[in-house]
XYZ file of C-alpha atoms in Angstrom:
378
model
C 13.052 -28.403 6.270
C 10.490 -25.824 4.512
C 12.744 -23.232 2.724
C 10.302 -20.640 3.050
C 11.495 -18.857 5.953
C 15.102 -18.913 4.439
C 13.851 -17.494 1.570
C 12.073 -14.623 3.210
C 14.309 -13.906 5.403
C 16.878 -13.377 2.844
C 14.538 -11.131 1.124
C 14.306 -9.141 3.749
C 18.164 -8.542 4.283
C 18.795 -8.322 0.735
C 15.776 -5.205 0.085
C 16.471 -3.971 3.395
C 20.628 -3.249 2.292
C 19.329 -2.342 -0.913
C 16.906 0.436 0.218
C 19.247 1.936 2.577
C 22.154 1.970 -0.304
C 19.986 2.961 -3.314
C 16.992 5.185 -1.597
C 19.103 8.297 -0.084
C 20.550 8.249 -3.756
C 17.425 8.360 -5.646
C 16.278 11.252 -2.895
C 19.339 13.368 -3.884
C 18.065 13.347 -7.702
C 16.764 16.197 -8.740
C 13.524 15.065 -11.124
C 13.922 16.487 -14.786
C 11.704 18.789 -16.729
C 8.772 17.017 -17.874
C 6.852 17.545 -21.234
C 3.428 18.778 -21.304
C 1.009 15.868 -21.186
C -2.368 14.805 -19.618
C -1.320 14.460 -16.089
C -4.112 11.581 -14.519
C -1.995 10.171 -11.869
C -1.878 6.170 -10.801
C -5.150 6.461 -8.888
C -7.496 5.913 -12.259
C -5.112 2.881 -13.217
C -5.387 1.490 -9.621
C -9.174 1.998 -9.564
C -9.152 0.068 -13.351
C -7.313 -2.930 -11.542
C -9.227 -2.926 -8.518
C -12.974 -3.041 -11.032
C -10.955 -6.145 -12.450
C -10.383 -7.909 -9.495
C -14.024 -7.554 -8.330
C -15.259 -8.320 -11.640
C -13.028 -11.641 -11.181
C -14.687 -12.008 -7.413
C -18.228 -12.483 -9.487
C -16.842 -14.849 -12.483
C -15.612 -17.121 -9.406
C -18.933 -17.222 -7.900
C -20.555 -18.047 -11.406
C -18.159 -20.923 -11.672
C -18.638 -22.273 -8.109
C -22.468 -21.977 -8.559
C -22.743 -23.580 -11.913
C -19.530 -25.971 -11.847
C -19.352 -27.003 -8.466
C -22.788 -26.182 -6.944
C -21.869 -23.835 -4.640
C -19.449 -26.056 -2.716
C -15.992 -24.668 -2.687
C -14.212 -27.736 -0.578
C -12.472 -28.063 -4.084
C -10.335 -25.164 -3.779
C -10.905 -24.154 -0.101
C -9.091 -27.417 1.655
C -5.828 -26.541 -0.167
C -5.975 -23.251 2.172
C -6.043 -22.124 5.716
C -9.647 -20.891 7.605
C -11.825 -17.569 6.377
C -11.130 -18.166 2.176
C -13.702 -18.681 0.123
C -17.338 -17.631 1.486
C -18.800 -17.018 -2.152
C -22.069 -15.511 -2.472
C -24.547 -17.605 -4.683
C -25.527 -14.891 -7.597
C -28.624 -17.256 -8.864
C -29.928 -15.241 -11.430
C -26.256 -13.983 -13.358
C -24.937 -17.736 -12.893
C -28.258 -19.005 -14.378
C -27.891 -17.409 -17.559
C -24.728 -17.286 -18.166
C -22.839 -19.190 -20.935
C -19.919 -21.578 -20.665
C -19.479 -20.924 -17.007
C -17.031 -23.930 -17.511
C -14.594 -21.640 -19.100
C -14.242 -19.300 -16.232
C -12.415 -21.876 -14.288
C -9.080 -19.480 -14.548
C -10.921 -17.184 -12.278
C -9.774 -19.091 -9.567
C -6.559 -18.316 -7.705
C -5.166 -17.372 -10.859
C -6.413 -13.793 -12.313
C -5.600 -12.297 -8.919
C -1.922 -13.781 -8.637
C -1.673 -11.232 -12.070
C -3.265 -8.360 -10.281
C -1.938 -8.308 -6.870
C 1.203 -6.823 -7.823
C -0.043 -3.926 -9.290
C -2.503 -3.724 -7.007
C 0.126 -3.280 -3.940
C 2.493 -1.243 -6.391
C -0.063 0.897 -7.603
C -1.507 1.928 -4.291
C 2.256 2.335 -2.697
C 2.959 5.183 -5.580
C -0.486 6.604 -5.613
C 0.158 7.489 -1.260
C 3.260 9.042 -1.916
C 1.861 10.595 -5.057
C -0.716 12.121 -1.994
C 2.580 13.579 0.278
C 4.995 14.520 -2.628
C 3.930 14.628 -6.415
C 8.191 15.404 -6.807
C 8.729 12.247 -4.815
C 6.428 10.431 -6.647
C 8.183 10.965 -9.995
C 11.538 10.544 -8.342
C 10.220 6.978 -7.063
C 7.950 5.552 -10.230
C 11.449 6.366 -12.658
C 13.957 4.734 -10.349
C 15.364 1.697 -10.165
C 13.501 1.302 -6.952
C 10.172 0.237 -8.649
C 11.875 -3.175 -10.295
C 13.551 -3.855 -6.952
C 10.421 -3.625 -5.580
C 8.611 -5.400 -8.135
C 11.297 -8.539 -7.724
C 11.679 -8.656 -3.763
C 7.699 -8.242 -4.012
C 7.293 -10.751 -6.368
C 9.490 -13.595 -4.242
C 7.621 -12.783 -0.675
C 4.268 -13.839 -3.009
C 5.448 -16.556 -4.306
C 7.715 -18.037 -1.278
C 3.669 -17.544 0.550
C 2.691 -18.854 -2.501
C 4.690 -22.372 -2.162
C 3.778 -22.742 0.976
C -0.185 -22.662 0.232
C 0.528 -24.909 -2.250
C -2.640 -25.933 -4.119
C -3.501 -27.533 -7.469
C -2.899 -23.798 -9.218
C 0.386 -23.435 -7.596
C 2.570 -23.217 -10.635
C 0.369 -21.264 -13.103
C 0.138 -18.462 -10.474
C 3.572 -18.607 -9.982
C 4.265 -17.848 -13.686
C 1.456 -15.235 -13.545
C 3.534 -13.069 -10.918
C 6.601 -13.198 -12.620
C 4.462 -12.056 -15.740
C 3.396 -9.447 -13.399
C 6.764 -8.129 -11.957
C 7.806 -7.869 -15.622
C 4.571 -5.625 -16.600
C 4.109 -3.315 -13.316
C 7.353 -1.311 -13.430
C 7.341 0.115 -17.157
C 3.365 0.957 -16.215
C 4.565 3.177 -13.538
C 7.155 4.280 -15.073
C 4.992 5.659 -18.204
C 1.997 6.955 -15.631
C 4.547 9.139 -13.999
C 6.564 10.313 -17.446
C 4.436 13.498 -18.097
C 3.743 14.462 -14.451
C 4.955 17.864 -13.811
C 7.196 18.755 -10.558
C 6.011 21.582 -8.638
C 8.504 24.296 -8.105
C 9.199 24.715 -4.239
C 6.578 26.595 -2.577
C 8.952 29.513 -0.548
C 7.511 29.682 3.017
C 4.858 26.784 2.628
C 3.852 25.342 5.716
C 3.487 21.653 5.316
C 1.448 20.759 8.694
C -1.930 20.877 6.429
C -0.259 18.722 3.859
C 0.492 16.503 6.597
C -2.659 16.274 8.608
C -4.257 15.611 4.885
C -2.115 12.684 4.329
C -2.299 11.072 7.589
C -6.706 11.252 6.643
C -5.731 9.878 3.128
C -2.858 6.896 4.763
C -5.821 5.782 6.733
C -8.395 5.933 3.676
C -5.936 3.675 1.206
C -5.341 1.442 4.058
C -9.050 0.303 4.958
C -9.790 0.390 1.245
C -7.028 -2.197 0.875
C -7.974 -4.063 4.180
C -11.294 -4.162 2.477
C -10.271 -5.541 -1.017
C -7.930 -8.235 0.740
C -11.027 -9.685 2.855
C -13.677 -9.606 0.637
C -11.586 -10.350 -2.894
C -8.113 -11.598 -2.414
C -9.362 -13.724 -0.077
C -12.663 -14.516 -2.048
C -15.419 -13.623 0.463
C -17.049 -11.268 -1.555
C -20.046 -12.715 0.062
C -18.631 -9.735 3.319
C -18.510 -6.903 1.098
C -21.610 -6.048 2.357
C -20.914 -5.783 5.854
C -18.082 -3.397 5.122
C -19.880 -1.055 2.733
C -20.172 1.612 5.422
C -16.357 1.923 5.788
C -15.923 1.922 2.199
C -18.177 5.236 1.516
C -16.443 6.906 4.746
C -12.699 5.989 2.545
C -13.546 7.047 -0.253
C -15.212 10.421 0.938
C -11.811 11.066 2.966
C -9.847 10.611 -0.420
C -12.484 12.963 -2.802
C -12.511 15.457 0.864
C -8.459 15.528 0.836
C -8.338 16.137 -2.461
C -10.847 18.780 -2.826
C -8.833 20.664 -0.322
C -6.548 23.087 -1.502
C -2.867 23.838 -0.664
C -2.253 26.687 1.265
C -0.137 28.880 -0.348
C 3.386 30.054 0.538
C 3.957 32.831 2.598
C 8.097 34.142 1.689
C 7.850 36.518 4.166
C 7.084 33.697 7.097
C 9.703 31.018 7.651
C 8.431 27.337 7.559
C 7.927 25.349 10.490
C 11.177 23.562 11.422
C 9.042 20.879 12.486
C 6.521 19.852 10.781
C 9.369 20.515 7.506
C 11.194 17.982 9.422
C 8.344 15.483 10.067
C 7.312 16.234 6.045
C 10.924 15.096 4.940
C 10.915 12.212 7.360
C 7.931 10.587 6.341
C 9.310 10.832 2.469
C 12.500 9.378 3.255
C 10.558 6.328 5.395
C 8.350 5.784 2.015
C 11.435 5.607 -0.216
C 13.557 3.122 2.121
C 10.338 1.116 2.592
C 9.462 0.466 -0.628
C 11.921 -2.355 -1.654
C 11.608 -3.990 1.904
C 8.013 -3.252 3.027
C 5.993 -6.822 1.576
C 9.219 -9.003 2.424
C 8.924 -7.473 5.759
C 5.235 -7.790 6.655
C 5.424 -11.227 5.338
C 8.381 -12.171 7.408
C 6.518 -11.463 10.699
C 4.053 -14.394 9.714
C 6.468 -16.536 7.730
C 9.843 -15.903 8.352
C 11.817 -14.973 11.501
C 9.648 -11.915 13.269
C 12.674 -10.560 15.313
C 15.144 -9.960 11.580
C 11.496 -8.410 10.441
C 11.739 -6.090 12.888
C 15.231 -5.479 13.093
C 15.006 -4.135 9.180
C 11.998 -2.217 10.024
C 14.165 -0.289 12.933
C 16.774 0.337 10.556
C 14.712 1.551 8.120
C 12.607 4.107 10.049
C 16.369 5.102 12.114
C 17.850 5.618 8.377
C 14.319 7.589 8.006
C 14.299 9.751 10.862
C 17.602 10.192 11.560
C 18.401 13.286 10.193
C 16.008 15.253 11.796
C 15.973 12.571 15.400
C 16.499 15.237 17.496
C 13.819 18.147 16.557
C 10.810 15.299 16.216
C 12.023 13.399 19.553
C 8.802 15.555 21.428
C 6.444 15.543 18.795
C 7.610 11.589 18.001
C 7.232 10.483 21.840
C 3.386 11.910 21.617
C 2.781 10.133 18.891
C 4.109 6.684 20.438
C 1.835 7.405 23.611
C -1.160 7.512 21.301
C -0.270 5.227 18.851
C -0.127 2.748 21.956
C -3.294 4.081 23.427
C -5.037 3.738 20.276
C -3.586 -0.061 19.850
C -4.865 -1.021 23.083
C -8.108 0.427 23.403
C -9.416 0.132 19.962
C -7.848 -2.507 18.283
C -8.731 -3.820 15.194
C -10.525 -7.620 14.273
C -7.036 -8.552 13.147
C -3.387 -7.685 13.086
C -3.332 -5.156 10.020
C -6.047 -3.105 11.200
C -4.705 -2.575 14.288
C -1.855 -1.576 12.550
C -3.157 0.931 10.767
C -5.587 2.352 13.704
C -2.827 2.901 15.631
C -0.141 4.451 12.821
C -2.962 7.315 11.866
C -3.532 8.078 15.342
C 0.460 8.278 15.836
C 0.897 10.443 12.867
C -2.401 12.935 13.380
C -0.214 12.926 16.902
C 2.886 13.941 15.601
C 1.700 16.349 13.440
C -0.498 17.982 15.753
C 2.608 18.494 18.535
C 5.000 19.411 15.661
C 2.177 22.222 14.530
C 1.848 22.996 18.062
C 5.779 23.684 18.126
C 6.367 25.489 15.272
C 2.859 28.239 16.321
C 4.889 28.477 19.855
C 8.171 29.196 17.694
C 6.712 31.631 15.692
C 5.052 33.439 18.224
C 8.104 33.870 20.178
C 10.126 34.789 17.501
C 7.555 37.763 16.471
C 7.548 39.208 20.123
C 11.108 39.246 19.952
């Protein structure tokens, strides 16, 4: 009997108790003073790692062209369909030297990277929502936690794709779960917490980081098709959606916050929705890999068991004032699912989660202008 579904479903209990015991008490910490410092965020670390892994994407096609002649049946009948469609890269694998030596390329420089990768890009979204958050997250405990019940789901997958590099890149993610957390930890240890904004209305914020969700996730969708899965060979094809992310993310950013009015109340709302969404990134970041990982390798229905107890820990709080504006965002979400779904699972996903929350905002905005309005004619 394979032991991988055992495993990952354990993981998935045992992040899934530990998010919704340590997360609310990491939220209730208020972050210290930090000391002046160059403030750069994870994004220019994320965007080092992700260079690293496409400069690994064209050392592996060097070393299939020159070692193997282009055929990759040495590496690619150890794994399932839609791995390994390597581009040839003539003229760079022609001339260069000792391609023989690039043979860790394979399998194993990404097993080093992919934590980070996933860790990074978690922290550098919430970063996006709530810098405060952000720092409460990358200096809490929840990073190892994360790190470790990350680090099993990959290798329990791992095990069972076993291939001839099984063990070395099971040593390389443990390296890697070691060596992620501190680098968070230090990235976030001169980032300064913004004072509250009195009478800030977070519905722009929001509508911002539903654009910016949406951007991280097709750049990630992108990276795990045409690298992870080593068929850089695609990137082409997807080169389009790749300019549109990335303009979202420099747009987003270039945007500015609009400022506080302490005269005009916040939106109940869309203050609710704001706080929601935090608290849902918090609980899911221990749980969120074992979880995803669970539907295709574990037991789906405990996967989503743990995912409605995490978003009902999330949302409960506020489950009564975003009941309306959460409804409207299941109709669309639904809508979007079925009439433009993605090529595959994830993308569909993530479709139909940015249409729910542009949704949700949009009726809690709508709520809080009707509220307002009502309360000045009174």
């Amino acid at each position: 009997m394979s032991v991988i579904a055992p495993l990952l479903d354990g993981t998935v209990v045992a992040s899934a108790a530990t998010a919704l015991f340590l997360a609310p008490r990491v939220l209730r910490r208020t972050a210290p003073p930090r000391p002046p410092g160059r403030v750069s965020g994870p994004e220019p670390v994320l965007a080092v790692v992700v260079a690293l892994i496409y400069l690994n994407q064209v050392l592996v096609a060097v070393y299939v062209n020159r070692v193997h002649h282009g055929d990759v049946s040495f590496i690619a009948r150890h794994l399932p369909p839609g791995w390994f469609d390597v581009p040839r890269l003539d003229a760079l694998a022609a001339r260069f030297p000792a391609p023989e030596l690039l043979a860790p390329s394979v399998l194993r420089v990404p097993a080093l990277l992919e934590l980070p990768l996933v860790l990074l890009a978690f922290v550098a979204v919430v970063r996006r929502l709530d810098r405060a958050l952000y720092v409460r997250l990358a200096r809490s405990p929840l990073i190892p936690l994360a790190a470790a019940s990350y680090t099993v789901a990959f290798c329990a997958v791992e095990w069972d794709l076993r291939n001839p590099y099984t063990v070395d890149d099971l040593v390389l993610r443990v390296v890697a779960a070691c060596l992620t957390p501190p680098l968070i930890a230090r990235l976030a240890r001169h980032e300064p917490v913004p004072e509250g904004e009195g009478g800030a209305d977070p519905t722009l914020g929001l509508f911002r980081f539903a654009l910016d969700l949406w951007a991280y996730g097709q750049l990630m969708l992108v990276l795990y098709d045409t690298a992870l899965l080593y068929n850089l060979a695609r990137l082409g094809d997807h080169l389009p959606s790749v300019a549109v992310a990335l303009a979202v993310l420099v747009a987003t950013r270039a945007v500015p916050a609009r400022p506080g009015d302490p005269s005009r109340p916040t939106g109940p709302h869309s203050a609710a929705l704001a706080g929601t969404i935090g608290r849902a990134l918090a609980l899911f970041l221990v749980p969120a890999l074992s979880i995803r990982y669970a539907e295709s390798f574990g037991t789906p229905e405990l996967a989503a068991l743990a995912g409605i107890l995490v978003i009902g820990a999330a949302a409960r709080r506020d489950a009564t004032r975003l009941l309306l504006p959460a409804l409207a965002g299941a109709v669309v979400g639904y809508a979007v699912a079925t009439l433009a779904p993605g090529p595959y699972y994830e993308a569909t996903l993530l479709r139909s989660a940015t249409g729910a929350l542009l949704a949700t905002t949009a009726v809690c905005a709508l709520l809080d202008t009707t509220r307002t309005r009502l309360v000045v004619r009174s």
